mmCIF file of C-alpha atoms and ligand atoms in Angstrom:
data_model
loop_
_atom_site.group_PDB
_atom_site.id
_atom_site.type_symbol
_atom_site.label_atom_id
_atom_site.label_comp_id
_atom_site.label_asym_id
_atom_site.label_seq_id
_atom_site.Cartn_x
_atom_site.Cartn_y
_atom_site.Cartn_z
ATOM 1 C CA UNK A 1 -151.908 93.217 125.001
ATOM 2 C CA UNK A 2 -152.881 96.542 124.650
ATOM 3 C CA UNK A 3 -155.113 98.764 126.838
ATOM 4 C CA UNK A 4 -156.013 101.453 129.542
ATOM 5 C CA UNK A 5 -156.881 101.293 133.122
ATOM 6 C CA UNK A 6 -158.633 103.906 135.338
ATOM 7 C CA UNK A 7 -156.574 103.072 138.331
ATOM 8 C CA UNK A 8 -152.700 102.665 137.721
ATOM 9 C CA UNK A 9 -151.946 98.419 136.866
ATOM 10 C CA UNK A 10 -149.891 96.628 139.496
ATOM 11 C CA UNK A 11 -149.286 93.486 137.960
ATOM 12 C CA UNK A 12 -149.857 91.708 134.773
ATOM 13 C CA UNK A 13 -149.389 88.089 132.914
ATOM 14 C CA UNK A 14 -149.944 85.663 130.856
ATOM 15 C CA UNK A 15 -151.553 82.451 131.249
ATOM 16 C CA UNK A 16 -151.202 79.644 128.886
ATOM 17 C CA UNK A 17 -151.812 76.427 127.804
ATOM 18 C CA UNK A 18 -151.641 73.572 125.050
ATOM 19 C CA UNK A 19 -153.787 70.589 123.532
ATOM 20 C CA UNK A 20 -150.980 68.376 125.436
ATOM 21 C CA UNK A 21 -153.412 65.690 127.207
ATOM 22 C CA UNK A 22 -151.723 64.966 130.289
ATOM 23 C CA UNK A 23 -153.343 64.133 134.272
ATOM 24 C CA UNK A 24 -151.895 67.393 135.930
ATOM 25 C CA UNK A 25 -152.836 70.912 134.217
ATOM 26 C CA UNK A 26 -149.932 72.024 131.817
ATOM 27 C CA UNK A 27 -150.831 75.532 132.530
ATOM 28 C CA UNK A 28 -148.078 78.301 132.286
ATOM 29 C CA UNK A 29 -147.591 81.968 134.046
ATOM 30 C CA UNK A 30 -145.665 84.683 132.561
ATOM 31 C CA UNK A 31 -144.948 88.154 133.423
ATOM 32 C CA UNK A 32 -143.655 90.096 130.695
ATOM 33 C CA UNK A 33 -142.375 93.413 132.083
ATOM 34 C CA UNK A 34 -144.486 96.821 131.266
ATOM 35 C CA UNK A 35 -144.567 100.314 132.752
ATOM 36 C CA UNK A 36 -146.243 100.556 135.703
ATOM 37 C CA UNK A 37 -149.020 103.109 134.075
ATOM 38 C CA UNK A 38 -152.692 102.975 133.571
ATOM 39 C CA UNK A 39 -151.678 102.647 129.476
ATOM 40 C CA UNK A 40 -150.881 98.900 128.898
ATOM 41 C CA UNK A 41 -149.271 97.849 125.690
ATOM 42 C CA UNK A 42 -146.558 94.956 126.123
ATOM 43 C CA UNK A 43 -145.871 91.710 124.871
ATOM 44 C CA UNK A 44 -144.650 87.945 125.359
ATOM 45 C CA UNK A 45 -142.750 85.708 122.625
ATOM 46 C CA UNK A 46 -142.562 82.171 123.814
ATOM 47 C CA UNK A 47 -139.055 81.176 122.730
ATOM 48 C CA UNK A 48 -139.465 76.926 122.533
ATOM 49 C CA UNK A 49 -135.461 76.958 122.506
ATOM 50 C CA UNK A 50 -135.146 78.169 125.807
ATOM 51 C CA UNK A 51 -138.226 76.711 127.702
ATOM 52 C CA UNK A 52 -137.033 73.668 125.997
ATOM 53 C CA UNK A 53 -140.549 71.972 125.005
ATOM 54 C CA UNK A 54 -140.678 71.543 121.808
ATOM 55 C CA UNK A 55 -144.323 71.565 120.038
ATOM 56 C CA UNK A 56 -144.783 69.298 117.415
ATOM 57 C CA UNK A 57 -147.337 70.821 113.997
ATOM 58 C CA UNK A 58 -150.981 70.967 115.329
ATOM 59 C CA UNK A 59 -150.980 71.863 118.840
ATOM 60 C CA UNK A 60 -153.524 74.138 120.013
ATOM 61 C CA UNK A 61 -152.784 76.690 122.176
ATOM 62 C CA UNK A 62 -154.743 78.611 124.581
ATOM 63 C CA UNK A 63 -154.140 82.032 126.622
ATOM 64 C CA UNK A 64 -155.564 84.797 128.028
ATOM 65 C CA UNK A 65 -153.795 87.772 130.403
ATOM 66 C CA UNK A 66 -154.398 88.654 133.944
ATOM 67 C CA UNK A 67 -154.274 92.467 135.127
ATOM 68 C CA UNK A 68 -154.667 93.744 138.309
ATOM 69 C CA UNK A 69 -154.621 97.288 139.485
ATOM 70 C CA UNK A 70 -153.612 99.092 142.523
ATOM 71 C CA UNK A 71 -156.852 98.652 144.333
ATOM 72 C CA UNK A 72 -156.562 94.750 143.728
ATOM 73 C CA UNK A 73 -159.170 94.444 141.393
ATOM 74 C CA UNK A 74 -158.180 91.990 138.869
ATOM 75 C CA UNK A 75 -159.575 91.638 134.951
ATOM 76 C CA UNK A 76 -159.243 88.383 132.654
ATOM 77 C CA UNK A 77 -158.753 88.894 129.118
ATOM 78 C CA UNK A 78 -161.169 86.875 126.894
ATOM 79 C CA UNK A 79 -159.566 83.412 126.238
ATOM 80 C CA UNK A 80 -157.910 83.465 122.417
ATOM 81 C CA UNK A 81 -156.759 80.202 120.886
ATOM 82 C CA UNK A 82 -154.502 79.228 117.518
ATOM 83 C CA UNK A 83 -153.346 76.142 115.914
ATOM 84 C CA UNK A 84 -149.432 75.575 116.072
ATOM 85 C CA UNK A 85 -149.145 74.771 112.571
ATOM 86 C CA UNK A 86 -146.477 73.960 109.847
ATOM 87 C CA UNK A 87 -147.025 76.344 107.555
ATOM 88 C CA UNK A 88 -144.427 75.034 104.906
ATOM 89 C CA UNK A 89 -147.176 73.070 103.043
ATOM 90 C CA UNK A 90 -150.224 73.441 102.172
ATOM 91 C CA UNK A 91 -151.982 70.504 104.399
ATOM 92 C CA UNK A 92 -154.798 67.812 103.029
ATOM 93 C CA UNK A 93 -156.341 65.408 105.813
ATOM 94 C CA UNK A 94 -157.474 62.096 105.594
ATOM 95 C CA UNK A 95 -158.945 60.170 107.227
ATOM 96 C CA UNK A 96 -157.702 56.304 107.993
ATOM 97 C CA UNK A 97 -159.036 54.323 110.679
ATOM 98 C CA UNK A 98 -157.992 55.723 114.078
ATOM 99 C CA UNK A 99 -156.186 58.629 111.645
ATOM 100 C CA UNK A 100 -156.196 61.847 110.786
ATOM 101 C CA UNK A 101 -153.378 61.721 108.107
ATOM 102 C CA UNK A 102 -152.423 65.462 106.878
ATOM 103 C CA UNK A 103 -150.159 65.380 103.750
ATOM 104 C CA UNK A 104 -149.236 67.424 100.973
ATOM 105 C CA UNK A 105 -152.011 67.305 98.136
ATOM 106 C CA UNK A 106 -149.395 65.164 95.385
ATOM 107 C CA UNK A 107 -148.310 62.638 98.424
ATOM 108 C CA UNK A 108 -152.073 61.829 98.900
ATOM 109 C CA UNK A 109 -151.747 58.484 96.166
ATOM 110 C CA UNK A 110 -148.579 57.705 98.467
ATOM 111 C CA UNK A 111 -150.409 58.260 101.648
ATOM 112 C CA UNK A 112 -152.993 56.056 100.647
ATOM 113 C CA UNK A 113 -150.721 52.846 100.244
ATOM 114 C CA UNK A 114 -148.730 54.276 103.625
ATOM 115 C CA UNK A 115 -152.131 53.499 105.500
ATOM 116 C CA UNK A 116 -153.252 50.136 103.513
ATOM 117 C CA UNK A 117 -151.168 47.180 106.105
ATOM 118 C CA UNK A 118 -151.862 49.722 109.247
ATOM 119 C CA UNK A 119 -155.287 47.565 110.829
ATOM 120 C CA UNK A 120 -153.433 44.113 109.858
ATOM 121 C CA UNK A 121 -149.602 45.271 111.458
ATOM 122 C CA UNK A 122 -151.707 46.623 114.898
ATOM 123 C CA UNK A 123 -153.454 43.497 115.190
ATOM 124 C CA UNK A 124 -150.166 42.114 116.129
ATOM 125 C CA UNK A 125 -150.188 44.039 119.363
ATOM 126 C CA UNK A 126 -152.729 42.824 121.287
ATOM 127 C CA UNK A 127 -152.587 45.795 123.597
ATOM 128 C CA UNK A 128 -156.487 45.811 124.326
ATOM 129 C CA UNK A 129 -156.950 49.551 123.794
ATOM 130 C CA UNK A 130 -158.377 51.812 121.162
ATOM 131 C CA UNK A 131 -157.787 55.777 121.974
ATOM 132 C CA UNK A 132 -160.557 57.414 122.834
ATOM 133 C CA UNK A 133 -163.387 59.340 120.132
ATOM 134 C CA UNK A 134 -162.425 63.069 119.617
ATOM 135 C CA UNK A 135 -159.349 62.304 120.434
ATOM 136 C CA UNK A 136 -157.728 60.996 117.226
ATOM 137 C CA UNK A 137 -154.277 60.683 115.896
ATOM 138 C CA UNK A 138 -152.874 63.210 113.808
ATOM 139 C CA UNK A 139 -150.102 62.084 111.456
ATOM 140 C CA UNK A 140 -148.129 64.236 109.416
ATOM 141 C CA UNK A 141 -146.589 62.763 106.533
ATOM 142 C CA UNK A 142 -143.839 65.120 105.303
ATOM 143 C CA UNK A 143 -141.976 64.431 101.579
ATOM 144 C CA UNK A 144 -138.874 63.148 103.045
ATOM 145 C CA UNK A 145 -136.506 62.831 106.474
ATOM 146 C CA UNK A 146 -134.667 66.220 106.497
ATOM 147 C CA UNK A 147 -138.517 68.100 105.991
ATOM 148 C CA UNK A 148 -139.521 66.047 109.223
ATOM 149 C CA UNK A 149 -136.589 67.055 111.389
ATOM 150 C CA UNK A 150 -136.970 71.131 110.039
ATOM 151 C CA UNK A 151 -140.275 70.860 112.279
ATOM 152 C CA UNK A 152 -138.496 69.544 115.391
ATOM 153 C CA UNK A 153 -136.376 71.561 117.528
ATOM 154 C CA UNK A 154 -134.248 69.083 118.814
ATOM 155 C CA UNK A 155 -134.034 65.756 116.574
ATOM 156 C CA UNK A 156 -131.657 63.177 116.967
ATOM 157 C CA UNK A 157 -129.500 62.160 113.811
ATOM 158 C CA UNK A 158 -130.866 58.525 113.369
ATOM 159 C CA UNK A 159 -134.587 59.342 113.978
ATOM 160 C CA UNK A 160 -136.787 57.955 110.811
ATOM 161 C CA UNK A 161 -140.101 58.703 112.225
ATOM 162 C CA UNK A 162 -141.657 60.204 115.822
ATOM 163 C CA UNK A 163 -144.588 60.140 118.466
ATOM 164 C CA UNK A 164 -145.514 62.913 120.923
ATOM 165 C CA UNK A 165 -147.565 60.424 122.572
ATOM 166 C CA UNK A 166 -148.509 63.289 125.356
ATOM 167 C CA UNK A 167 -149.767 65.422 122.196
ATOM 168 C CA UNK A 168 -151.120 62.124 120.135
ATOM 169 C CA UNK A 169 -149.206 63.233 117.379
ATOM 170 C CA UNK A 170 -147.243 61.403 114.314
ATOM 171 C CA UNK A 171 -144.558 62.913 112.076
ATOM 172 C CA UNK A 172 -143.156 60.857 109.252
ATOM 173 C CA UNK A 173 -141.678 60.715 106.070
ATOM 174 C CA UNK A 174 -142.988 58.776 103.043
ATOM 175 C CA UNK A 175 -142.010 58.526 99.319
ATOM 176 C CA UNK A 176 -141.699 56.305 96.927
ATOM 177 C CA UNK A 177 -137.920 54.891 98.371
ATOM 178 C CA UNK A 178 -139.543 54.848 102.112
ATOM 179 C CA UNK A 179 -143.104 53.395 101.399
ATOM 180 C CA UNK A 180 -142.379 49.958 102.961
ATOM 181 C CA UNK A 181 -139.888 51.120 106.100
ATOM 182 C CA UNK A 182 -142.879 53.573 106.539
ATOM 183 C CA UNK A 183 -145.416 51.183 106.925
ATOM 184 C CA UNK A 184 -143.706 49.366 109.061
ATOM 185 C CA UNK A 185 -142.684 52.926 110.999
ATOM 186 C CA UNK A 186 -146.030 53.845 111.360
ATOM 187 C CA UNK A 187 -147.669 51.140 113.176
ATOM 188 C CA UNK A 188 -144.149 51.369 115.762
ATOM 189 C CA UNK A 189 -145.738 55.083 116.470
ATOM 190 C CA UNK A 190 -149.099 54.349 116.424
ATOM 191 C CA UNK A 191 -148.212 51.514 118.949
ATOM 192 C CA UNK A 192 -146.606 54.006 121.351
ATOM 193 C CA UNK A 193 -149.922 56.341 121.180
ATOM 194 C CA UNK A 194 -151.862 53.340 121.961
ATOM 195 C CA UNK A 195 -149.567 51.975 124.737
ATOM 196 C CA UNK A 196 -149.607 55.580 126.253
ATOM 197 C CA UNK A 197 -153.395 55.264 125.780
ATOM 198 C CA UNK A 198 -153.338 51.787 127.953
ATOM 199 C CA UNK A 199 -151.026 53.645 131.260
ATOM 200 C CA UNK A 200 -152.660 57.301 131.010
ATOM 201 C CA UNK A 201 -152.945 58.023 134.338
ATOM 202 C CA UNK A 202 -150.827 60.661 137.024
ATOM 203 C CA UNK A 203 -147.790 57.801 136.869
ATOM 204 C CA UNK A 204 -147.288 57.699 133.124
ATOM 205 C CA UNK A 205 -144.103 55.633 133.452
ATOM 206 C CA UNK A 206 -142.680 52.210 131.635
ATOM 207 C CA UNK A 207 -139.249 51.336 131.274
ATOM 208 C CA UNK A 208 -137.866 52.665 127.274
ATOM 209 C CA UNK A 209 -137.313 48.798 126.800
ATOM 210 C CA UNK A 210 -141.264 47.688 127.222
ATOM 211 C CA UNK A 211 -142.319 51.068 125.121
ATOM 212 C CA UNK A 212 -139.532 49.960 122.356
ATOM 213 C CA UNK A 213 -140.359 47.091 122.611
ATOM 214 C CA UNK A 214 -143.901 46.487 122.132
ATOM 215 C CA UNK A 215 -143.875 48.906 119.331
ATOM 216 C CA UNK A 216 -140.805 46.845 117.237
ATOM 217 C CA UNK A 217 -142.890 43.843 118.211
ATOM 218 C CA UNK A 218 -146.101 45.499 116.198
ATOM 219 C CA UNK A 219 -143.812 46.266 113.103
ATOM 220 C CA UNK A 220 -142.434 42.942 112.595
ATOM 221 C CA UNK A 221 -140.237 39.598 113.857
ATOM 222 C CA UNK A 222 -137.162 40.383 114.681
ATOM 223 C CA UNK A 223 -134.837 40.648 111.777
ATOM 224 C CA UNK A 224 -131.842 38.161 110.656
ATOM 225 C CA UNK A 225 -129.549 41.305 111.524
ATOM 226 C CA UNK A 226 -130.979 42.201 114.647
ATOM 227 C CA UNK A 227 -130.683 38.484 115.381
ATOM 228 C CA UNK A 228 -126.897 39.056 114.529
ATOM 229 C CA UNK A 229 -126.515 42.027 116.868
ATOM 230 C CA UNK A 230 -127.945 40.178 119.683
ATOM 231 C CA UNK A 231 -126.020 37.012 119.331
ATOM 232 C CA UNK A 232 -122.342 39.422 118.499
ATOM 233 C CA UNK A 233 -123.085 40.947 121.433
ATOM 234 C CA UNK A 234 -123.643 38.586 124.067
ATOM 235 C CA UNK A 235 -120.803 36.741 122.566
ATOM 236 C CA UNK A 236 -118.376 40.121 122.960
ATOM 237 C CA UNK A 237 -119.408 40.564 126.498
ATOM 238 C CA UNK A 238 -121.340 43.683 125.062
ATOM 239 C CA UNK A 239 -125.179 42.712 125.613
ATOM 240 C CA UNK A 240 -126.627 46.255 127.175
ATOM 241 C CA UNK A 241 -128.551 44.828 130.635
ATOM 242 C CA UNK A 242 -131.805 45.278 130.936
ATOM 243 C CA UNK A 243 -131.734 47.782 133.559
ATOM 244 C CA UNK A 244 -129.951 49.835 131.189
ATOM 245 C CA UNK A 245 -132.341 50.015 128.822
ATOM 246 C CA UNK A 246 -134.887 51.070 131.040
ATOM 247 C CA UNK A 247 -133.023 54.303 130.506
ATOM 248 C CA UNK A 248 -133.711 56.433 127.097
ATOM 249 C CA UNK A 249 -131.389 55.242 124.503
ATOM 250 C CA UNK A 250 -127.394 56.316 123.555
ATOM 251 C CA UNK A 251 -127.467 59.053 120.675
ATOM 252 C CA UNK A 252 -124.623 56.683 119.167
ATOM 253 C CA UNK A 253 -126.782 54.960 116.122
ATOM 254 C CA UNK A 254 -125.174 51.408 116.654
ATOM 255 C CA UNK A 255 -125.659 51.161 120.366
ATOM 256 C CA UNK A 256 -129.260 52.493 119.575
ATOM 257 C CA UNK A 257 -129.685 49.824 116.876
ATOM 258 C CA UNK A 258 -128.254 47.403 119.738
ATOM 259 C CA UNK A 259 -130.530 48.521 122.171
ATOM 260 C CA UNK A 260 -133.766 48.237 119.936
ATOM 261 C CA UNK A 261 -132.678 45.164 118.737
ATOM 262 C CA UNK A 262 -132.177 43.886 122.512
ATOM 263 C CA UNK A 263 -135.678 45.492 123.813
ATOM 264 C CA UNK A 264 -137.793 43.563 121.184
ATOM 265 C CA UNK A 265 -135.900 40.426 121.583
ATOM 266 C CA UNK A 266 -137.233 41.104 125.370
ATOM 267 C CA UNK A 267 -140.863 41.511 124.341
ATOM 268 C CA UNK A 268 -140.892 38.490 122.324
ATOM 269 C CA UNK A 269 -139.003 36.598 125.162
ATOM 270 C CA UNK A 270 -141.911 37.923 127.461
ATOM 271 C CA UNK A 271 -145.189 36.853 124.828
ATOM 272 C CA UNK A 272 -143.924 33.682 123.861
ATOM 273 C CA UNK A 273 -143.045 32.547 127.586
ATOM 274 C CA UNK A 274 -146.584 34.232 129.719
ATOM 275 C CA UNK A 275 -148.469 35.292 126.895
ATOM 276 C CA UNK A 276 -150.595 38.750 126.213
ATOM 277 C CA UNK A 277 -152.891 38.080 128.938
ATOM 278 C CA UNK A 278 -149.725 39.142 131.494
ATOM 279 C CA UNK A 279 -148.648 41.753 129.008
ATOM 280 C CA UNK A 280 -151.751 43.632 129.800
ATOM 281 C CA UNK A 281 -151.986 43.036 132.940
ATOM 282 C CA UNK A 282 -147.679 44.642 133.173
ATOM 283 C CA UNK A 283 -149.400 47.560 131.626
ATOM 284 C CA UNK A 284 -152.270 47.986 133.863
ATOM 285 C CA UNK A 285 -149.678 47.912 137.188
ATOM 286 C CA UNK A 286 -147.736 50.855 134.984
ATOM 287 C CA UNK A 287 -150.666 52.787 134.618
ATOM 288 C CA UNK A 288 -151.867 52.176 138.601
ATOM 289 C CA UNK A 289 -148.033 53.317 139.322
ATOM 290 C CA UNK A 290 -144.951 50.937 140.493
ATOM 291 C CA UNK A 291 -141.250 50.723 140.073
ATOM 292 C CA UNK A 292 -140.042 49.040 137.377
ATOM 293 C CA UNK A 293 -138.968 46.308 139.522
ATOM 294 C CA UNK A 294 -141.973 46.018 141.763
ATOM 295 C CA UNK A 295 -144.450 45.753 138.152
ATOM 296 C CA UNK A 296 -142.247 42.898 136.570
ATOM 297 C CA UNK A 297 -141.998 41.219 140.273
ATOM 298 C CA UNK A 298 -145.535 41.130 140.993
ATOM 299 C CA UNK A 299 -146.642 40.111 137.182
ATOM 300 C CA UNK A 300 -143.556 37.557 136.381
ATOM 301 C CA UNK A 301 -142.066 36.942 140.083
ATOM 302 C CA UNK A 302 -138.829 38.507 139.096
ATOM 303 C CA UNK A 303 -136.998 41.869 138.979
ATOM 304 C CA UNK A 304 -135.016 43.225 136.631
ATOM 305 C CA UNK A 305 -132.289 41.195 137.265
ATOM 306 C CA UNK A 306 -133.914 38.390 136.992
ATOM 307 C CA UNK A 307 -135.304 39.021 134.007
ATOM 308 C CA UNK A 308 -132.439 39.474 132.716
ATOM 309 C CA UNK A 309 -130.922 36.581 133.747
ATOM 310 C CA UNK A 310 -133.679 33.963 132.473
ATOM 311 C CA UNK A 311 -133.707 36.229 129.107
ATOM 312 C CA UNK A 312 -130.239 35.768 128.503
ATOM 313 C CA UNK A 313 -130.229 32.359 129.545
ATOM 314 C CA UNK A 314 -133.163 31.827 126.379
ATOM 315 C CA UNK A 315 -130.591 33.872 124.037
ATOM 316 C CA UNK A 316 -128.339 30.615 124.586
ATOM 317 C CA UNK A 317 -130.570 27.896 124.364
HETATM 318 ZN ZN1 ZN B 1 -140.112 53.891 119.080
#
């Protein structure tokens, strides 16, 4: 910001905000420092690293500064706005359904056949909610894993593909060796926008097990080798409760393969036995705002414990 004031300038900041769609406002004060002069000219670099949220490609992001003189009299910048954007690549959009797929221009044949299974693999989830118009998902579909992770600040080793469901945003990788884990990848995230879409609201909060598991559910049954972990687990005494994976899950791929595994074994334990009807309604307590226990207790009769028990007890039978 650059500029002069008749009267000497007592204070001055920044105000900012993103495209992050959340119930509270997400706005952000600064004060960079500046002489205290009537001749402004100062700056402010947002450093993600140290505030720590990380932005994925496509955020907007609004600001405007605030500068008040010595007599109190206070002027408001005009409001500016830019799109936080990969620049890497040179971008092409599509548009698929509920959407808006940006890949490079020679991944676009690719992209196509990423999107074809999407409607059929959703229809799985019978979530009951679409996300609202002008408020579509962006997906970017980068060449391969390590290009994906470049654009995150803080990615864990084992990620394949990731939601910013508070920013309704998809990153993942496609080519030719990934087209049919992507598929399958996609509808998981899309599934977590649209679950986030079903408990908007100031509480926000399900347990990592529900969100995991809903979204595994989407992509598929549950494989012959997650079947495997299950059963080696509960046999070694090393099933992870359910409690615990209420909890985001160990950075340690195998106990993360463990705990996905576990979460949609949960999900289908909950369909098959009440059915989608009480799925919906679990999600509608979420989004009114309850403990995990008190949600599962007033839609199933039992807490976590006791869901854990009668789960386990189906493992065996
Ligand atoms: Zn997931």
């Amino acid at each position: 910001v650059e500029g002069n004031s008749a009267r000497p300038v007592k204070s001055l900041s920044l105000e900012y905000e993103t495209s992050q769609r959340t119930s509270a406002s997400t706005l952000t004060r600064v004060e960079p420092t500046f002489a205290v002069d009537r001749a402004i000219n100062t700056s402010y670099t947002w450093e993600m690293k140290k505030s720590g949220g990380a932005l994925p490609p496509g955020t907007r992001i609004t600001w405007r500064w605030r500068v008040t003189d010595d007599a109190g009299r206070s002027w408001l910048s005009e409001r500016k706005d830019m799109s936080f954007d990969d620049t890497r690549y040179t971008w092409q959009m599509k548009t698929r359904s509920l959407l808006d797929l940006y890949c490079r221009p020679e991944d676009a044949a690719l992209v196509d056949r990423l999107a074809t299974n999407l409607e059929e693999k959703l229809a799985r989830g019978r979530l009951g909610v679409e996300t609202p118009t002008g408020n579509r998902i962006k997906t970017f579909v980068y060449p391969d894993t390590e290009s994906m992770k470049a654009a995150m600040l803080y990615p864990q080793d084992w990620m394949g593909a990731v939601a910013f469901p508070t920013y309704n945003t998809i990153l993942i990788p496609v080519n030719a060796s990934l087209l049919t884990w992507a598929q399958g990848a996609l509808a998981h995230e899309v599934t977590h926008l649209l679950i986030r879409e079903a408990i908007f609201g100031p509480f926000d909060d399900i347990p990592v097990w529900l969100n995991e598991g809903l979204a595994e559910y989407v992509e598929g049954d549950l494989t012959t080798a997650d079947k495997s972990l299950i059963s080696n687990a509960l046999r070694n005494g090393q099933l992870i409760s359910v409690k615990s994976l209420g909890s985001p899950f160990p950075a340690d791929p195998q106990q993360a393969l463990l705990c996905y595994a576990e979460s949609h074994s949960l999900v289908d334990y909950l369909i098959n036995q009440y059915g989608w009807d009480k799925m919906r309604a679990l999600l509608a307590v979420f989004k009114d705002g309850a403990t995990y226990d008190g949600a599962l207790k007033k839609v199933y009769g039992v807490d976590i414990a006791g869901l854990d028990k009668q789960w386990r007890v189906s493992l065996t039978s």
